[in-house]
């Protein structure tokens, strides 16, 4: 799949509105990508097992989206082949009182994956330049005035960019997905959640409230993505009106990220090899 079409590595000319929500690269159905998806999932699992054994690099995968874009489903599907030992999923909700008494990156830092692991952020510190920007929540923070003037969001873009550079320089590879749905798709999915009893639990009236700020969110995503896309920590704008396509595309991107890391099972030294031979001899004798 041509994943570069969806990759953003800098602010130059980036316009979210140029990105389609319904692109499927010409694929016409779930079936047409199923085989590739399964193959990707297997290969990702294999590479993850090497990543874990090697224990050098960590991978941080960030999912951001409007409600009902399919974050949870995408995470479950794409990671389903991977050994649960090697993956941690962390959801970022409204900050608790304790979290609010710290700087906004604190809770994210605590949740960062250790070397050898894949950490998935279902929402992330990007909320602190998205919902926080849309509703000016920073005004309510108990911080010195200089920390919540009108430039606070701009400063946070800079901080996030520096933070992600810091991660890279310390062996943590970051990849960011924005699941891009249309307003109409969100409307349909909300209606489905209301009409289908088994999906009622997924619906909250807060979702309708946030939907009214759709344009403000698009603007906030536009600015945040433009300001924080880099070669090292790119954003991928995933067309998400068709869930089957977004999952296949995400699996392709992850596979590329893992291949680039190119983890290897550790090899053993001559001394260790000698030790293994010796142990084998002893164990065989016992028979
Ligand atoms: P789902 O709806 O699929 O269960 P979700 O990620 O939308 O998943 P919710 O519990 O519905 O989870 O919503 C979490 C809410 O918390 C979102 O509206 C998000 O914007 C909000 N949130 C996350 N981080 C922050 C933050 N730092 N400040 C304020 N609100 C935040
Ligand atoms: Mg929600």
mmCIF file of C-alpha atoms in Angstrom, residues 6 14 16 18 27 54 59 63 70 78 89 101 110 160 172 178-179 187 201 212 225 228 237 253 256 274 278 283:
data_model
loop_
_atom_site.group_PDB
_atom_site.id
_atom_site.type_symbol
_atom_site.label_atom_id
_atom_site.label_comp_id
_atom_site.label_asym_id
_atom_site.label_seq_id
_atom_site.Cartn_x
_atom_site.Cartn_y
_atom_site.Cartn_z
ATOM 1 C CA UNK A 6 -0.980 9.584 4.160
ATOM 2 C CA UNK A 14 -0.201 20.734 5.235
ATOM 3 C CA UNK A 16 -6.121 18.540 6.750
ATOM 4 C CA UNK A 18 -6.853 18.030 1.481
ATOM 5 C CA UNK A 27 -9.775 -1.283 -2.873
ATOM 6 C CA UNK A 54 16.267 -7.552 21.863
ATOM 7 C CA UNK A 59 7.556 1.876 20.102
ATOM 8 C CA UNK A 63 -4.218 7.221 18.296
ATOM 9 C CA UNK A 70 -12.914 3.525 15.425
ATOM 10 C CA UNK A 78 -4.208 -4.585 14.383
ATOM 11 C CA UNK A 89 -2.569 0.047 25.970
ATOM 12 C CA UNK A 101 -1.760 18.862 40.021
ATOM 13 C CA UNK A 110 4.440 7.503 33.487
ATOM 14 C CA UNK A 160 5.547 18.266 22.370
ATOM 15 C CA UNK A 172 11.605 5.360 21.711
ATOM 16 C CA UNK A 178 -5.217 10.542 13.187
ATOM 17 C CA UNK A 179 -8.292 8.540 12.245
ATOM 18 C CA UNK A 187 -23.611 11.081 12.576
ATOM 19 C CA UNK A 201 -23.273 1.750 26.306
ATOM 20 C CA UNK A 212 -21.159 20.761 18.015
ATOM 21 C CA UNK A 225 -0.607 18.127 13.219
ATOM 22 C CA UNK A 228 4.215 18.454 15.410
ATOM 23 C CA UNK A 237 -3.869 10.843 8.365
ATOM 24 C CA UNK A 253 2.248 1.592 8.501
ATOM 25 C CA UNK A 256 6.933 -0.464 7.976
ATOM 26 C CA UNK A 274 30.071 -23.541 25.306
ATOM 27 C CA UNK A 278 28.002 -28.334 28.530
ATOM 28 C CA UNK A 283 21.205 -33.257 30.959
#
